[in-house]
Coordinates of C-alpha atoms and ligand atoms in Angstrom, one line a residue:
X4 CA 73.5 62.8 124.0
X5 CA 76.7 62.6 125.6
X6 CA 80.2 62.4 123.7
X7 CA 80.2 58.7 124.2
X8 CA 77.0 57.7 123.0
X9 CA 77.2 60.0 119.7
X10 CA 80.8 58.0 119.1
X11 CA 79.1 54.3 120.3
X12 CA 76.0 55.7 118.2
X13 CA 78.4 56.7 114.8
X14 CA 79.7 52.9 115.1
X15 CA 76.7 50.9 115.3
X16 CA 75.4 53.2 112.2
X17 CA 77.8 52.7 109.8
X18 CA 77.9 48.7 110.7
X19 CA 81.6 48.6 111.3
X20 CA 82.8 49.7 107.8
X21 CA 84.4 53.2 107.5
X22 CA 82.2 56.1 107.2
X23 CA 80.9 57.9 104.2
X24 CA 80.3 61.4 104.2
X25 CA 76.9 60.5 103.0
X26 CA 77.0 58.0 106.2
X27 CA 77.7 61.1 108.1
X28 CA 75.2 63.3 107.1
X29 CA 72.4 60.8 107.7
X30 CA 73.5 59.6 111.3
X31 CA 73.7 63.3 111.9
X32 CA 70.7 64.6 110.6
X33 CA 68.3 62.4 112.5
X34 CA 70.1 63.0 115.7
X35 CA 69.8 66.8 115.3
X36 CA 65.7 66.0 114.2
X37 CA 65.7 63.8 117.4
X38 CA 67.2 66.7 119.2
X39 CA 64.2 69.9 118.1
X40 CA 66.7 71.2 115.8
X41 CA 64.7 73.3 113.3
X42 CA 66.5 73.1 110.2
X43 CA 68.6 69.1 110.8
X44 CA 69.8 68.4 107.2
X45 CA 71.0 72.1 106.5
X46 CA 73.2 72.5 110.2
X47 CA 74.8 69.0 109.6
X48 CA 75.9 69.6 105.9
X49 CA 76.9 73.3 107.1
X50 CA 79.1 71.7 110.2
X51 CA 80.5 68.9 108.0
X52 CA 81.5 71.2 105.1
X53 CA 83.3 73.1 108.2
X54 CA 85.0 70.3 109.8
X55 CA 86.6 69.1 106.1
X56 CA 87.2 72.5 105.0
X57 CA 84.9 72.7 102.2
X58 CA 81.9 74.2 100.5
X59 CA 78.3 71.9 100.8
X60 CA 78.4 71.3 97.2
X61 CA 81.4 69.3 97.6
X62 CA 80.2 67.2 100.3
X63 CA 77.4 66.0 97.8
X64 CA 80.2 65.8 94.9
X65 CA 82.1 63.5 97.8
X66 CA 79.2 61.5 99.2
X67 CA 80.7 58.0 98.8
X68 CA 84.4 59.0 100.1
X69 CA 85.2 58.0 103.9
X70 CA 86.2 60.4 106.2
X71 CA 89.5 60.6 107.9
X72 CA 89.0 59.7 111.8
X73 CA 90.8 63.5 112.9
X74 CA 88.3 64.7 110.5
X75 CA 85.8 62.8 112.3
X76 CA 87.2 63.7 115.7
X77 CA 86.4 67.8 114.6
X78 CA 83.0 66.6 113.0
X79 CA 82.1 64.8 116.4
X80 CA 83.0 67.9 118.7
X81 CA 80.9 70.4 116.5
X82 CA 77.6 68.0 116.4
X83 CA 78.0 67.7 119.9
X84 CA 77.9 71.6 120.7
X85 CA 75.2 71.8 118.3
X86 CA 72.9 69.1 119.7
X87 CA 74.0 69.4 123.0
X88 CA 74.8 73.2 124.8
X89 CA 72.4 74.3 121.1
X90 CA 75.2 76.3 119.8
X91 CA 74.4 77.8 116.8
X92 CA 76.0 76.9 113.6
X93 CA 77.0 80.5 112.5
X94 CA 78.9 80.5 116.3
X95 CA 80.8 77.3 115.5
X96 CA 81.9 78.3 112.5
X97 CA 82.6 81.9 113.0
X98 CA 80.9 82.9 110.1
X99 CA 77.6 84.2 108.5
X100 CA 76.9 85.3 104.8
X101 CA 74.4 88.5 105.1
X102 CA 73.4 90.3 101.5
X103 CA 75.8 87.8 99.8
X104 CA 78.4 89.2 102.1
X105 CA 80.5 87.0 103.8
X106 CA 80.9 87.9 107.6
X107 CA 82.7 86.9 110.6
X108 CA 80.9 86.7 113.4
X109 CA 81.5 85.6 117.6
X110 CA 79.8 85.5 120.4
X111 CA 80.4 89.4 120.9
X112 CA 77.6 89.9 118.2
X113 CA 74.1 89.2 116.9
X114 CA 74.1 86.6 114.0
X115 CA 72.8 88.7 111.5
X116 CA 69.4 87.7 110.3
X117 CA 67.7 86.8 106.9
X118 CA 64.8 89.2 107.8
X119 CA 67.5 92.4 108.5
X120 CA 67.9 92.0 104.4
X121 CA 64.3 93.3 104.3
X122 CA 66.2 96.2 106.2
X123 CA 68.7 96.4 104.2
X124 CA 66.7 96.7 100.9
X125 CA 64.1 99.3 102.0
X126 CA 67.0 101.5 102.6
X127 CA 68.2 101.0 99.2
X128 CA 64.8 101.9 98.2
X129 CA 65.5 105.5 99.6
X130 CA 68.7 106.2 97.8
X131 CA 68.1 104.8 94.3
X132 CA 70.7 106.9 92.9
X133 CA 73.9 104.3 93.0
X134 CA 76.3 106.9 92.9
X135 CA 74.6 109.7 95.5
X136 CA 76.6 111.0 98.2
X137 CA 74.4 110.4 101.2
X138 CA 75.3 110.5 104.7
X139 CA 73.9 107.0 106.5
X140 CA 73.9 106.4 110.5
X141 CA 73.4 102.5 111.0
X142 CA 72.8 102.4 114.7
X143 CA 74.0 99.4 117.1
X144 CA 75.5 97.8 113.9
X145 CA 76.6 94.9 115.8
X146 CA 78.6 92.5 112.8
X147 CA 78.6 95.5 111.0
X148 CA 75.7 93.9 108.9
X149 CA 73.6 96.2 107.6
X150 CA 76.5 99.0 107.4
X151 CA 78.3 96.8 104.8
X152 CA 75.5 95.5 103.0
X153 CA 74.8 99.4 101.9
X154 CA 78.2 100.1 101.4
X155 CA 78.9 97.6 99.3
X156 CA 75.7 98.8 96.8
X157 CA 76.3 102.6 97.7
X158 CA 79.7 103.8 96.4
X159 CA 79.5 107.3 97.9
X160 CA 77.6 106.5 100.8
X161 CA 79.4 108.3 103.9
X162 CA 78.3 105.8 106.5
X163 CA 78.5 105.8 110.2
X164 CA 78.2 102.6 112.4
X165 CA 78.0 103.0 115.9
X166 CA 77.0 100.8 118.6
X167 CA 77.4 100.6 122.3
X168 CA 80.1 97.3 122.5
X169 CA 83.9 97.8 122.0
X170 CA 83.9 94.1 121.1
X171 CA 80.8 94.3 118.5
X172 CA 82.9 97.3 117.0
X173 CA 85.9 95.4 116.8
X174 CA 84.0 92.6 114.9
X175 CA 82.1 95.0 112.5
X176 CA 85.5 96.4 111.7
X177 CA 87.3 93.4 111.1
X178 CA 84.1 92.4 108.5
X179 CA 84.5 95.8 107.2
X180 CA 88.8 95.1 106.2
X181 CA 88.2 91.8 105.3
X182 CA 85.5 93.3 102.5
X183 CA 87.9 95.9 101.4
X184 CA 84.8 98.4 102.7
X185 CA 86.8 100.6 105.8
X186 CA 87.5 103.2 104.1
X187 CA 83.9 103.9 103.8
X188 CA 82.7 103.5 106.8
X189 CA 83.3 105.2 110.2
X190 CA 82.8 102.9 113.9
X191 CA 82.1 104.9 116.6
X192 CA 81.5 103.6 119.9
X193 CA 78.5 105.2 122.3
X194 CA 75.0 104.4 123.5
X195 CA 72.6 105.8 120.3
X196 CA 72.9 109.2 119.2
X197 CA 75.4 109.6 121.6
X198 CA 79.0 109.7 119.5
X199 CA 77.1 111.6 116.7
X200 CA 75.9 114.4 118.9
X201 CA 75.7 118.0 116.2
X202 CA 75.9 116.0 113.4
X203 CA 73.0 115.1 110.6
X204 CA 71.9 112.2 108.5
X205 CA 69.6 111.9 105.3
X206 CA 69.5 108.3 106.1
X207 CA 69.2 106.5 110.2
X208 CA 68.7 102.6 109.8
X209 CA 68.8 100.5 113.2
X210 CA 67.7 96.8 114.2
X211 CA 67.6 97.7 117.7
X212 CA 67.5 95.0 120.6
X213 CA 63.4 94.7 120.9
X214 CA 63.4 90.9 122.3
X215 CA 61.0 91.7 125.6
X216 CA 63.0 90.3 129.0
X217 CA 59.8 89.0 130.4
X218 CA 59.8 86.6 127.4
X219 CA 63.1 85.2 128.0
X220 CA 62.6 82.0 129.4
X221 CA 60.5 80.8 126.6
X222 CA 63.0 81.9 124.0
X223 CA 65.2 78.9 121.6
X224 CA 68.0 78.2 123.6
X225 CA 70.5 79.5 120.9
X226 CA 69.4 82.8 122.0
X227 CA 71.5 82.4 125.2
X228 CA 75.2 82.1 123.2
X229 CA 74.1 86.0 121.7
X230 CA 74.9 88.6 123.9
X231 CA 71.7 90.1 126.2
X232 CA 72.1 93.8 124.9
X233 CA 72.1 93.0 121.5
X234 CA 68.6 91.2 122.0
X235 CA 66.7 92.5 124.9
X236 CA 65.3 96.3 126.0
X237 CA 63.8 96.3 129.2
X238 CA 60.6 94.5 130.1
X239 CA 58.0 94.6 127.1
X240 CA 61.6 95.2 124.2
X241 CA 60.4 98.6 123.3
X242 CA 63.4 100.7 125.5
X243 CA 65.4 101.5 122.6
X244 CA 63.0 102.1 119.9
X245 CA 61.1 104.6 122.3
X246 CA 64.1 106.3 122.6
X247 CA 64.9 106.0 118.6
X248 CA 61.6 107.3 118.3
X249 CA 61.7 110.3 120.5
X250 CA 65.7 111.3 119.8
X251 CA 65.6 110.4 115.7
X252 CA 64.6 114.0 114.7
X253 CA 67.3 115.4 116.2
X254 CA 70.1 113.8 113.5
X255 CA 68.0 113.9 110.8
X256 CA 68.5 116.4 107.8
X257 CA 65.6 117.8 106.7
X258 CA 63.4 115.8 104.5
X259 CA 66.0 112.2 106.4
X260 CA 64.5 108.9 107.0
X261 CA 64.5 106.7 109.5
X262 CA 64.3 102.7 109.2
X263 CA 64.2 100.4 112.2
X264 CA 63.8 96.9 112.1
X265 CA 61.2 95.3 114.7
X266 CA 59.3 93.0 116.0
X267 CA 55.9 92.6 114.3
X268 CA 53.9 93.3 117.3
X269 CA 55.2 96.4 117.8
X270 CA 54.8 98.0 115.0
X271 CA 52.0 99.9 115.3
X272 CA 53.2 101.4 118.6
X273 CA 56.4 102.2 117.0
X274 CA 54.7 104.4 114.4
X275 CA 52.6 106.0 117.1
X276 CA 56.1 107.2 118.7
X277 CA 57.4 108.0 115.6
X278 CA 54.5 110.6 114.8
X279 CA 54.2 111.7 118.0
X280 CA 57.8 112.9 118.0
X281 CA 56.8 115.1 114.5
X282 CA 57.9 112.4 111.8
X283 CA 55.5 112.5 108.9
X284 CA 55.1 109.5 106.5
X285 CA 54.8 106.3 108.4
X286 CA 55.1 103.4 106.5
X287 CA 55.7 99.6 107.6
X288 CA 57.2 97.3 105.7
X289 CA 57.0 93.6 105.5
X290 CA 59.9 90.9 105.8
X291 CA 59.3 87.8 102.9
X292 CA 57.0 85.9 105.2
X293 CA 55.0 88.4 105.0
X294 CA 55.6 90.3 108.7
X295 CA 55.6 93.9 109.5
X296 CA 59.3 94.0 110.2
X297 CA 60.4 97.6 109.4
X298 CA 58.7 101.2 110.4
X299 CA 59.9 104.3 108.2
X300 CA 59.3 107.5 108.4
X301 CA 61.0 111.1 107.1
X302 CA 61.6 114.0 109.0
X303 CA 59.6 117.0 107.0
X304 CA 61.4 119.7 104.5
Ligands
SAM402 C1 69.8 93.3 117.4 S1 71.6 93.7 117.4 C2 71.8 94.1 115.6 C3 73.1 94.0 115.1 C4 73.2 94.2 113.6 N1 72.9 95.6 113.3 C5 72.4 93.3 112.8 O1 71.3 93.7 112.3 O2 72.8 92.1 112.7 C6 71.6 95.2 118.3 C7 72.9 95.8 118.4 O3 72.7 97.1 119.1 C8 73.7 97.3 120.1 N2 73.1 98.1 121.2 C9 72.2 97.8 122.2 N3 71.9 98.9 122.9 C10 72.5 99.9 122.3 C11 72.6 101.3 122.5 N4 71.9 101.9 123.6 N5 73.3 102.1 121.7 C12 74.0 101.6 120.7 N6 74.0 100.3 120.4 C13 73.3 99.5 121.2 C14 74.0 95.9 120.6 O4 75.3 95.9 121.2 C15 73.9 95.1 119.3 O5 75.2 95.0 118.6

């Protein structure tokens, strides 16, 4: 819908009076349904909140008042990036909340995803001492995502985050300021094991790009506003967690772990690479609807 027929569209909705938030929220909600947007009500409350600088519990607290025609203006511009190019929300807003953390995020990073927290607490799992002084590698952190979320429950963590994007870095380590977290964390820039080369872990997380390139036509069209290396690895999505899988051993400390998030198809092939390279103790965990999402495995002693 172009940016004329949203604003023709807006008038003939509200029947000439001025519009409501509530008004607002309706008119946009079908157009995003009408548009194949999964999840209409939630982006337009998200985007309006945005656009009047506020929270989404006061936009039901302020569902009668009218809104300003600048505000409108913003509102309009948003909705139309949404529904139109299929911008995602967190992109337009420049912001994500991940573990209860809230991030910033841009176009130079993955939006971190609700099923990475299944990620996220598996490693906790492994160090369910608050207070112990482990050493964790979070590989292609991206946002900085998962690397936050455990510092932020692991005091005495020494985490690294590396991952192969100056820009992603720069992101992660603006989240990891912002959170008062920097200290505890070290970015390192490098393709995978790369910048850590001598140096030993009892912990490795990762969510590797796995997205296969031979499925990327059929893919949502938010994909395309992510960057490409932070979804796809070569033709079948398996390049870097084959080469997790055979380098891993080689950074962890005796009796380490490994996590890496995945797609559920390839789990089983994941553990096979995982064992072949001499990791004992595969395990695969699932995400909260119920998908293999995350391989372990621990390096023996
Ligand atoms: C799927 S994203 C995950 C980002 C973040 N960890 C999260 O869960 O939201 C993968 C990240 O890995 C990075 N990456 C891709 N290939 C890499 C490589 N060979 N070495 C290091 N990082 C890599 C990408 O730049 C991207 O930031």
């Amino acid at each position: 819908m172009s940016g004329m027929q949203l604003a023709s569209g807006e008038r003939s909705a509200s029947g000439g009076r001025s519009w409501t938030v509530l008004d607002l929220l309706r008119w946009t909600t079908q157009h995003f349904a009408e548009r194949g947007i999964e999840t209409p009500r939630l982006d337009a409350e998200c985007l309006l909140a945005f656009a009047l600088d506020c929270d989404r519990l006061r936009l039901y607290v302020d569902y009668e008042k009218p809104v300003e025609e600048t505000e409108r203006a913003r509102f309009r511009e948003l909705v139309r990036a949404r529904s139109g190019a299929r911008v995602p929300v967190a992109l337009l807003t420049g912001r994500r909340e991940f573990w209860s953390l809230p991030l910033r995020v841009s176009r130079d990073v993955l939006v971190p995803r609700p099923e990475t927290e299944t990620l996220v607490a598996t490693a906790l799992e492994r160090m369910p001492d608050r207070d112990a002084e482990v050493a964790v590698l979070d590989l292609g952190t991206g946002s900085g995502a998962i690397a936050l979320a455990i510092a932020s429950e692991r005091p005495k963590a020494r985490i690294t985050a590396t991952d192969l994007s100056a820009a992603a870095l720069a992101v992660a380590r603006g989240n990891a300021d912002a959170l008062g977290l920097s200290v505890r964390v070290r970015f390192l820039e490098g393709s995978l094991f790369e910048p850590v080369a001598g140096e030993r872990f009892d912990l490795v997380v990762s969510n590797p790009p796995y997205v296969a390139e031979r499925d990327a036509a059929g893919l949502p069209p938010e994909l395309r506003h992510e960057p490409a290396a932070a979804l796809f690895a070569g033709p079948d999505g398996t390049d870097v967690l084959r080469a997790i899988a055979a380098q891993v051993g080689e950074v962890l400390a005796p009796g380490g772990a490994v996590l890496v998030e995945l797609d559920p198809r390839q789990a089983d092939a994941m553990s096979a690479w995982l064992r072949e390279a001499g990791l004992v103790a595969l395990d695969v965990h699932r995400d909260v609807a119920g998908r293999q999402r995350v391989v372990s495995a621990r390096k023996d002693g």
